mmCIF file of C-alpha atoms in Angstrom:
data_model
loop_
_atom_site.group_PDB
_atom_site.id
_atom_site.type_symbol
_atom_site.label_atom_id
_atom_site.label_comp_id
_atom_site.label_asym_id
_atom_site.label_seq_id
_atom_site.Cartn_x
_atom_site.Cartn_y
_atom_site.Cartn_z
ATOM 1 C CA MET A 30 0.149 -0.268 -0.203
ATOM 2 C CA ASN A 31 1.786 3.474 -0.734
ATOM 3 C CA GLU A 32 1.412 6.134 1.752
ATOM 4 C CA ARG A 33 -1.304 8.661 0.317
ATOM 5 C CA GLY A 34 -3.787 4.480 0.548
ATOM 6 C CA ALA A 35 -1.870 5.363 4.391
ATOM 7 C CA ALA A 36 -2.914 7.863 5.150
ATOM 8 C CA LEU A 37 -5.912 8.155 4.028
ATOM 9 C CA ILE A 38 -7.023 4.782 5.709
ATOM 10 C CA GLU A 39 -5.703 6.210 8.778
ATOM 11 C CA ALA A 40 -7.870 9.512 8.124
ATOM 12 C CA LEU A 41 -11.515 7.528 7.832
ATOM 13 C CA ILE A 42 -9.886 5.692 11.654
ATOM 14 C CA VAL A 43 -9.238 8.865 12.910
ATOM 15 C CA THR A 44 -12.839 10.006 11.130
ATOM 16 C CA ALA A 45 -14.232 7.541 12.840
ATOM 17 C CA THR A 46 -13.005 8.398 15.921
ATOM 18 C CA ALA A 47 -14.040 11.663 15.962
ATOM 19 C CA GLY A 48 -17.290 10.937 15.030
ATOM 20 C CA LEU A 49 -17.931 8.331 18.113
ATOM 21 C CA ILE A 50 -16.781 10.666 21.237
ATOM 22 C CA TRP A 51 -19.561 14.393 18.892
ATOM 23 C CA ALA A 52 -21.917 11.148 18.817
ATOM 24 C CA SER A 53 -21.391 10.156 23.314
ATOM 25 C CA ALA A 54 -21.335 13.540 23.837
ATOM 26 C CA ALA A 55 -24.034 14.737 22.206
ATOM 27 C CA ARG A 56 -25.704 12.105 23.930
ATOM 28 C CA VAL A 57 -24.008 13.131 26.879
ATOM 29 C CA LEU A 58 -25.327 16.357 26.444
ATOM 30 C CA ALA A 59 -29.156 15.358 25.758
ATOM 31 C CA ASP A 60 -29.270 13.723 28.695
ATOM 32 C CA LEU A 61 -28.076 16.252 30.900
ATOM 33 C CA PRO A 62 -30.900 18.026 31.334
ATOM 34 C CA SER A 63 -33.061 14.835 32.823
ATOM 35 C CA GLN A 64 -29.773 14.378 34.887
ATOM 36 C CA SER A 65 -29.740 18.026 36.874
ATOM 37 C CA ALA A 66 -33.564 16.982 37.436
ATOM 38 C CA LYS A 67 -32.504 14.054 38.986
ATOM 39 C CA TRP A 68 -30.559 15.440 41.000
ATOM 40 C CA GLU A 69 -32.187 18.482 42.152
ATOM 41 C CA ALA A 70 -35.383 15.995 43.149
ATOM 42 C CA ALA A 71 -32.776 13.222 45.203
ATOM 43 C CA SER A 72 -31.121 17.197 46.408
ATOM 44 C CA ALA A 73 -35.145 18.081 47.486
ATOM 45 C CA ALA A 74 -36.361 14.929 48.695
ATOM 46 C CA ARG A 75 -32.824 14.407 51.033
ATOM 47 C CA GLN A 76 -33.527 17.565 52.617
ATOM 48 C CA SER A 77 -37.158 16.899 53.644
ATOM 49 C CA VAL A 78 -35.625 13.627 55.356
ATOM 50 C CA ARG A 79 -33.338 15.456 57.147
ATOM 51 C CA VAL A 80 -36.072 18.671 58.175
ATOM 52 C CA ILE A 81 -37.928 16.258 59.562
ATOM 53 C CA GLU A 82 -36.204 14.055 61.001
ATOM 54 C CA SER A 83 -33.751 16.992 63.245
ATOM 55 C CA ARG A 84 -36.383 19.204 64.077
ATOM 56 C CA LEU A 85 -39.447 16.126 65.032
ATOM 57 C CA SER A 86 -37.565 14.765 67.265
ATOM 58 C CA ARG A 87 -36.956 17.959 69.765
ATOM 59 C CA VAL A 88 -40.224 18.429 69.582
ATOM 60 C CA ILE A 89 -41.047 15.030 70.558
ATOM 61 C CA ALA A 90 -38.074 14.128 73.141
ATOM 62 C CA ARG A 91 -40.030 16.949 74.890
ATOM 63 C CA MET A 92 -43.993 14.575 75.146
ATOM 64 C CA ALA A 93 -42.717 13.739 79.141
ATOM 65 C CA PRO A 94 -46.313 13.783 81.104
ATOM 66 C CA ILE A 95 -47.444 17.669 83.274
ATOM 67 C CA GLU A 96 -46.817 16.241 86.686
ATOM 68 C CA VAL A 97 -48.247 19.112 89.713
ATOM 69 C CA THR A 98 -49.207 19.046 93.022
ATOM 70 C CA ILE A 99 -52.867 20.334 93.564
ATOM 71 C CA ASP A 100 -53.520 19.943 97.674
ATOM 72 C CA GLY A 101 -50.751 17.963 98.952
ATOM 73 C CA SER A 102 -52.368 15.473 95.803
ATOM 74 C CA ALA A 103 -49.395 14.682 92.613
ATOM 75 C CA VAL A 104 -52.044 14.893 89.347
ATOM 76 C CA ARG A 105 -50.363 14.343 86.138
ATOM 77 C CA VAL A 106 -51.729 15.560 82.290
ATOM 78 C CA PRO A 107 -50.237 14.602 78.944
ATOM 79 C CA ALA A 108 -47.748 16.929 76.842
ATOM 80 C CA MET A 109 -50.085 15.225 73.162
ATOM 81 C CA TRP A 110 -52.879 15.428 72.615
ATOM 82 C CA PRO A 111 -53.452 13.099 69.020
ATOM 83 C CA ARG A 112 -54.863 16.305 66.556
ATOM 84 C CA ARG A 113 -54.915 19.773 66.341
ATOM 85 C CA VAL A 114 -55.673 22.375 69.592
ATOM 86 C CA GLY A 115 -55.288 25.790 68.941
ATOM 87 C CA LEU A 116 -56.766 28.810 68.591
ATOM 88 C CA PHE A 117 -57.707 28.969 64.815
ATOM 89 C CA ARG A 118 -60.022 25.944 64.001
ATOM 90 C CA PRO A 119 -58.611 23.421 66.754
ATOM 91 C CA ASP A 120 -59.831 19.429 66.219
ATOM 92 C CA ALA A 121 -63.351 18.741 67.981
ATOM 93 C CA GLU A 122 -64.038 16.571 71.178
ATOM 94 C CA GLY A 123 -62.067 12.773 71.229
ATOM 95 C CA ASP A 124 -60.631 12.728 67.340
ATOM 96 C CA VAL A 125 -57.737 11.695 67.034
ATOM 97 C CA SER A 126 -56.350 12.996 63.357
ATOM 98 C CA PRO A 127 -53.297 10.494 61.805
ATOM 99 C CA GLU A 128 -52.672 13.803 60.140
ATOM 100 C CA ALA A 129 -52.353 15.800 62.950
ATOM 101 C CA VAL A 130 -50.818 15.884 66.796
ATOM 102 C CA THR A 131 -50.242 18.738 69.378
ATOM 103 C CA ILE A 132 -47.339 18.492 72.202
ATOM 104 C CA VAL A 133 -47.762 21.117 75.016
ATOM 105 C CA SER A 134 -44.054 21.536 77.285
ATOM 106 C CA ARG A 135 -42.718 22.367 80.046
ATOM 107 C CA ALA A 136 -41.118 26.054 79.299
ATOM 108 C CA GLY A 137 -38.836 26.194 82.132
ATOM 109 C CA ALA A 138 -38.942 22.587 84.374
ATOM 110 C CA HIS A 139 -40.426 23.217 87.646
ATOM 111 C CA ARG A 140 -41.974 26.927 87.223
ATOM 112 C CA ALA A 141 -44.991 26.586 88.131
ATOM 113 C CA LEU A 142 -47.430 29.270 89.803
ATOM 114 C CA SER A 143 -51.078 27.831 92.448
ATOM 115 C CA LEU A 144 -53.843 30.037 92.313
ATOM 116 C CA THR A 145 -56.082 32.272 94.956
ATOM 117 C CA THR A 146 -58.285 33.095 92.779
ATOM 118 C CA ALA A 147 -60.878 31.620 90.936
ATOM 119 C CA LEU A 148 -59.474 31.447 86.376
ATOM 120 C CA ALA A 149 -63.048 31.061 84.576
ATOM 121 C CA ALA A 150 -63.661 29.314 81.611
ATOM 122 C CA GLY A 151 -63.807 33.017 80.168
ATOM 123 C CA GLY A 152 -60.540 33.977 81.243
ATOM 124 C CA GLY A 153 -59.725 37.519 83.398
ATOM 125 C CA VAL A 154 -57.601 38.933 85.635
ATOM 126 C CA VAL A 155 -56.352 36.376 88.847
ATOM 127 C CA THR A 156 -54.056 36.080 92.026
ATOM 128 C CA ALA A 157 -51.734 33.434 92.345
ATOM 129 C CA LEU A 158 -48.513 32.691 94.276
ATOM 130 C CA ALA A 159 -45.874 31.384 92.524
ATOM 131 C CA GLU A 160 -44.259 27.966 93.731
ATOM 132 C CA ALA A 161 -40.614 27.694 94.469
ATOM 133 C CA GLY A 162 -38.964 27.326 91.062
ATOM 134 C CA CYS A 163 -39.901 30.276 89.395
ATOM 135 C CA GLY A 164 -37.512 32.345 91.828
ATOM 136 C CA SER A 165 -37.736 36.190 92.840
ATOM 137 C CA ALA A 166 -39.051 36.223 89.685
ATOM 138 C CA ALA A 167 -42.298 37.922 89.737
ATOM 139 C CA VAL A 168 -45.136 36.162 88.454
ATOM 140 C CA CYS A 169 -42.880 33.951 87.523
ATOM 141 C CA GLY A 170 -41.518 34.984 85.063
ATOM 142 C CA LEU A 171 -44.350 35.259 82.875
ATOM 143 C CA ARG A 172 -44.108 38.058 80.168
ATOM 144 C CA ALA A 173 -47.065 39.187 77.619
ATOM 145 C CA GLY A 174 -47.701 36.745 74.528
ATOM 146 C CA ASP A 175 -45.940 34.082 77.015
ATOM 147 C CA VAL A 176 -48.504 30.353 76.688
ATOM 148 C CA VAL A 177 -49.878 28.787 80.714
ATOM 149 C CA LEU A 178 -51.912 24.957 80.530
ATOM 150 C CA ALA A 179 -53.644 26.314 83.953
ATOM 151 C CA ILE A 180 -54.289 22.846 84.808
ATOM 152 C CA ALA A 181 -57.593 21.540 88.209
ATOM 153 C CA GLY A 182 -57.321 18.768 90.325
ATOM 154 C CA ASP A 183 -58.838 16.380 88.909
ATOM 155 C CA GLY A 184 -57.146 17.017 84.843
ATOM 156 C CA ALA A 185 -58.850 18.897 83.857
ATOM 157 C CA CYS A 186 -56.239 21.444 81.307
ATOM 158 C CA GLY A 187 -57.195 25.319 79.498
ATOM 159 C CA LEU A 188 -55.048 27.152 77.180
ATOM 160 C CA PHE A 189 -53.909 30.383 78.260
ATOM 161 C CA ARG A 190 -52.262 33.759 76.302
ATOM 162 C CA VAL A 191 -50.635 36.512 78.880
ATOM 163 C CA PRO A 192 -51.797 38.876 76.715
ATOM 164 C CA SER A 193 -50.595 41.462 79.222
ATOM 165 C CA VAL A 194 -49.178 40.963 82.752
ATOM 166 C CA PRO A 195 -51.308 43.755 85.647
ATOM 167 C CA ALA A 196 -48.595 45.895 87.650
ATOM 168 C CA VAL A 197 -50.092 44.342 91.283
ATOM 169 C CA PRO A 198 -47.505 42.440 92.241
ATOM 170 C CA GLY A 199 -49.724 38.640 92.257
ATOM 171 C CA GLN A 200 -52.447 39.843 89.315
ATOM 172 C CA LEU A 201 -51.591 37.954 86.480
ATOM 173 C CA ALA A 202 -54.064 38.455 83.392
ATOM 174 C CA LEU A 203 -55.071 35.557 80.918
ATOM 175 C CA ASP A 204 -57.260 34.615 78.126
ATOM 176 C CA PRO A 205 -58.382 30.943 76.799
ATOM 177 C CA ILE A 206 -56.450 30.133 73.489
ATOM 178 C CA VAL A 207 -59.621 26.966 73.300
ATOM 179 C CA GLU A 208 -62.263 26.671 74.755
ATOM 180 C CA PRO A 209 -61.106 25.228 78.785
ATOM 181 C CA GLY A 210 -61.471 21.769 79.740
ATOM 182 C CA ALA A 211 -63.511 23.429 82.742
ATOM 183 C CA PRO A 212 -66.343 25.493 83.412
ATOM 184 C CA ALA A 213 -63.395 27.551 85.718
ATOM 185 C CA PHE A 214 -60.277 25.873 87.712
ATOM 186 C CA PRO A 215 -60.915 26.443 91.781
ATOM 187 C CA PRO A 216 -58.282 28.458 93.928
ATOM 188 C CA GLY A 217 -55.097 25.806 94.513
ATOM 189 C CA SER A 218 -55.590 25.267 90.757
ATOM 190 C CA VAL A 219 -52.016 25.267 89.235
ATOM 191 C CA ILE A 220 -50.074 27.329 85.847
ATOM 192 C CA VAL A 221 -47.227 26.191 83.737
ATOM 193 C CA PRO A 222 -45.988 28.071 81.404
ATOM 194 C CA VAL A 223 -45.864 25.621 78.091
ATOM 195 C CA THR A 224 -44.623 25.345 74.282
ATOM 196 C CA VAL A 225 -47.197 24.557 71.546
ATOM 197 C CA ASP A 226 -45.943 22.978 68.678
ATOM 198 C CA VAL A 227 -48.728 21.038 66.137
ATOM 199 C CA ILE A 228 -47.137 20.113 63.623
ATOM 200 C CA ALA A 229 -49.843 19.167 60.922
ATOM 201 C CA PHE A 230 -50.205 17.842 58.140
ATOM 202 C CA ASP A 231 -51.817 20.147 54.981
ATOM 203 C CA ALA A 232 -52.555 18.221 51.937
ATOM 204 C CA ARG A 233 -53.896 21.608 50.149
ATOM 205 C CA GLU A 234 -50.179 22.630 49.953
ATOM 206 C CA GLY A 235 -48.123 19.218 50.904
ATOM 207 C CA ALA A 236 -46.968 20.532 53.560
ATOM 208 C CA LEU A 237 -46.701 19.914 56.945
ATOM 209 C CA ARG A 238 -46.792 22.833 58.858
ATOM 210 C CA ARG A 239 -45.514 23.653 62.573
ATOM 211 C CA TYR A 240 -47.929 26.388 64.665
ATOM 212 C CA ASP A 241 -47.590 27.654 68.031
ATOM 213 C CA GLY A 242 -51.167 27.346 68.414
ATOM 214 C CA TYR A 243 -52.383 30.861 68.604
ATOM 215 C CA ARG A 244 -50.712 32.799 65.699
ATOM 216 C CA SER A 245 -47.283 32.231 64.054
ATOM 217 C CA ASP A 246 -48.111 28.440 61.205
ATOM 218 C CA SER A 247 -45.685 28.081 59.089
ATOM 219 C CA ILE A 248 -44.338 25.152 56.826
ATOM 220 C CA LEU A 249 -41.975 23.224 58.561
ATOM 221 C CA VAL A 250 -41.193 20.583 55.168
ATOM 222 C CA ASP A 251 -43.166 21.263 51.746
ATOM 223 C CA GLY A 252 -43.022 18.550 48.290
ATOM 224 C CA LEU A 253 -44.780 16.167 49.997
ATOM 225 C CA THR A 254 -47.981 14.700 49.404
ATOM 226 C CA GLN A 255 -49.651 12.416 52.047
ATOM 227 C CA ALA A 256 -48.511 12.336 56.036
ATOM 228 C CA ALA A 257 -49.664 10.062 58.375
ATOM 229 C CA PHE A 258 -48.882 9.731 62.550
ATOM 230 C CA ALA A 259 -49.194 6.856 64.245
ATOM 231 C CA PHE A 260 -48.841 5.156 67.662
ATOM 232 C CA PRO A 261 -47.421 1.416 67.020
ATOM 233 C CA GLN A 262 -47.645 0.719 70.841
ATOM 234 C CA LEU A 263 -51.308 1.286 70.361
ATOM 235 C CA PRO A 264 -54.116 -0.137 69.854
ATOM 236 C CA ALA A 265 -55.913 2.225 66.521
ATOM 237 C CA SER A 266 -59.094 2.644 68.672
ATOM 238 C CA ALA A 267 -56.850 3.467 72.348
ATOM 239 C CA LEU A 268 -56.462 6.907 71.883
ATOM 240 C CA GLY A 269 -60.485 7.944 71.316
ATOM 241 C CA ASP A 270 -62.147 5.949 73.344
ATOM 242 C CA GLY A 271 -62.765 7.440 76.479
ATOM 243 C CA PRO A 272 -63.273 7.584 79.369
ATOM 244 C CA PHE A 273 -61.736 10.991 79.013
ATOM 245 C CA THR A 274 -61.413 13.901 81.520
ATOM 246 C CA GLY A 275 -62.555 17.771 81.231
ATOM 247 C CA THR A 276 -64.113 18.949 78.631
ATOM 248 C CA GLY A 277 -63.487 20.634 75.010
ATOM 249 C CA PRO A 278 -60.241 19.946 71.847
ATOM 250 C CA LEU A 279 -58.944 19.372 75.251
ATOM 251 C CA ALA A 280 -60.352 16.427 76.586
ATOM 252 C CA TRP A 281 -58.671 13.574 76.911
ATOM 253 C CA ASP A 282 -57.984 9.811 77.149
ATOM 254 C CA ALA A 283 -55.983 8.377 79.899
ATOM 255 C CA ASP A 284 -53.793 6.385 77.024
ATOM 256 C CA GLN A 285 -52.603 10.013 76.333
ATOM 257 C CA LEU A 286 -50.329 9.540 79.319
ATOM 258 C CA GLU A 287 -47.692 6.750 78.243
ATOM 259 C CA PRO A 288 -48.838 6.624 74.557
ATOM 260 C CA GLY A 289 -45.014 5.180 73.478
ATOM 261 C CA PRO A 290 -43.192 5.671 69.691
ATOM 262 C CA ILE A 291 -44.506 8.570 67.312
ATOM 263 C CA ALA A 292 -44.237 6.651 64.404
ATOM 264 C CA LEU A 293 -44.124 9.484 60.206
ATOM 265 C CA ARG A 294 -45.213 7.703 57.575
ATOM 266 C CA VAL A 295 -44.056 10.688 54.401
ATOM 267 C CA SER A 296 -44.828 9.946 50.492
ATOM 268 C CA LEU A 297 -42.346 11.929 49.212
ATOM 269 C CA ALA A 298 -42.982 14.308 44.925
ATOM 270 C CA GLU A 299 -40.056 14.497 44.102
ATOM 271 C CA ALA A 300 -39.241 10.378 45.218
ATOM 272 C CA PRO A 301 -40.662 8.807 42.285
ATOM 273 C CA GLN A 302 -38.071 11.549 39.977
ATOM 274 C CA ALA A 303 -34.929 10.946 42.204
ATOM 275 C CA GLY A 304 -35.187 7.406 41.705
ATOM 276 C CA PHE A 305 -36.282 7.595 45.193
ATOM 277 C CA PRO A 306 -38.801 4.910 47.112
ATOM 278 C CA PRO A 307 -41.736 6.510 47.575
ATOM 279 C CA GLY A 308 -42.306 6.947 51.060
ATOM 280 C CA ALA A 309 -40.240 7.256 53.877
ATOM 281 C CA SER A 310 -40.868 6.257 57.353
ATOM 282 C CA PHE A 311 -39.801 7.860 61.191
ATOM 283 C CA GLY A 312 -39.909 7.041 64.663
ATOM 284 C CA TRP A 313 -39.562 8.650 67.428
ATOM 285 C CA SER A 314 -39.275 8.738 71.555
ATOM 286 C CA SER A 315 -39.582 10.860 73.902
ATOM 287 C CA GLY A 316 -37.231 11.504 76.952
ATOM 288 C CA PRO A 317 -35.777 15.002 77.764
ATOM 289 C CA TRP A 318 -33.929 17.797 75.266
ATOM 290 C CA PRO A 319 -31.644 19.099 77.131
#
């Protein structure tokens, strides 16, 4: 073969190789948009899982029953209600909603006040004595905007908000957030500062929301198609079969005192596109949180 023929063959080989390389590059470039969308979907799904795990673990870790002493006797009330509780759109007495759970946790393990005058269901100004856990702080350090849980000797509960702190020592103004579980909380009843966390699924927005029981209702994580809470150690009907203590949205079943772990199952909208399983499962147990 002469030199011209050899050069032609080499040129054809180079051209063919370059064509294959360009064809492969073109396929890679054509796939980039779909790959990019998959990477973004995977990142969004992983971020949703991280947010749910970290935020809810802190909330549910505080789910220990609240115990106070009234007339020399220990009174325990639950920290968990299996429904939405709060000023806006509370669920009805005895409802057990798979899409919402409310955690009422103490804001300060030993802060409490004992009523020396009755607290009506509609609220008002009361007088109260600060217990030892309050230290020297006036009205146990309560400030305007704080939320308290009123507890009667029979375990009936009421959620109230402090609109302002009267200038008179020992007096406290309280407004109800939800319909209290008693027509009145008599002298000797105890009020404790609390934090309210309502975790609820909003199907319309495809979001898990966190509500403070009063006004702040923000999206915790979106991109969900379903979310359902469950209590694996309890029969399905246990939290709604009574008998109940108190009345209204804060009426509680004895099983709420020891509900065991809380499980949450969510379906992620991005999961199919990301190549993930369609759902994610979580489980938490209550306990002290630093």
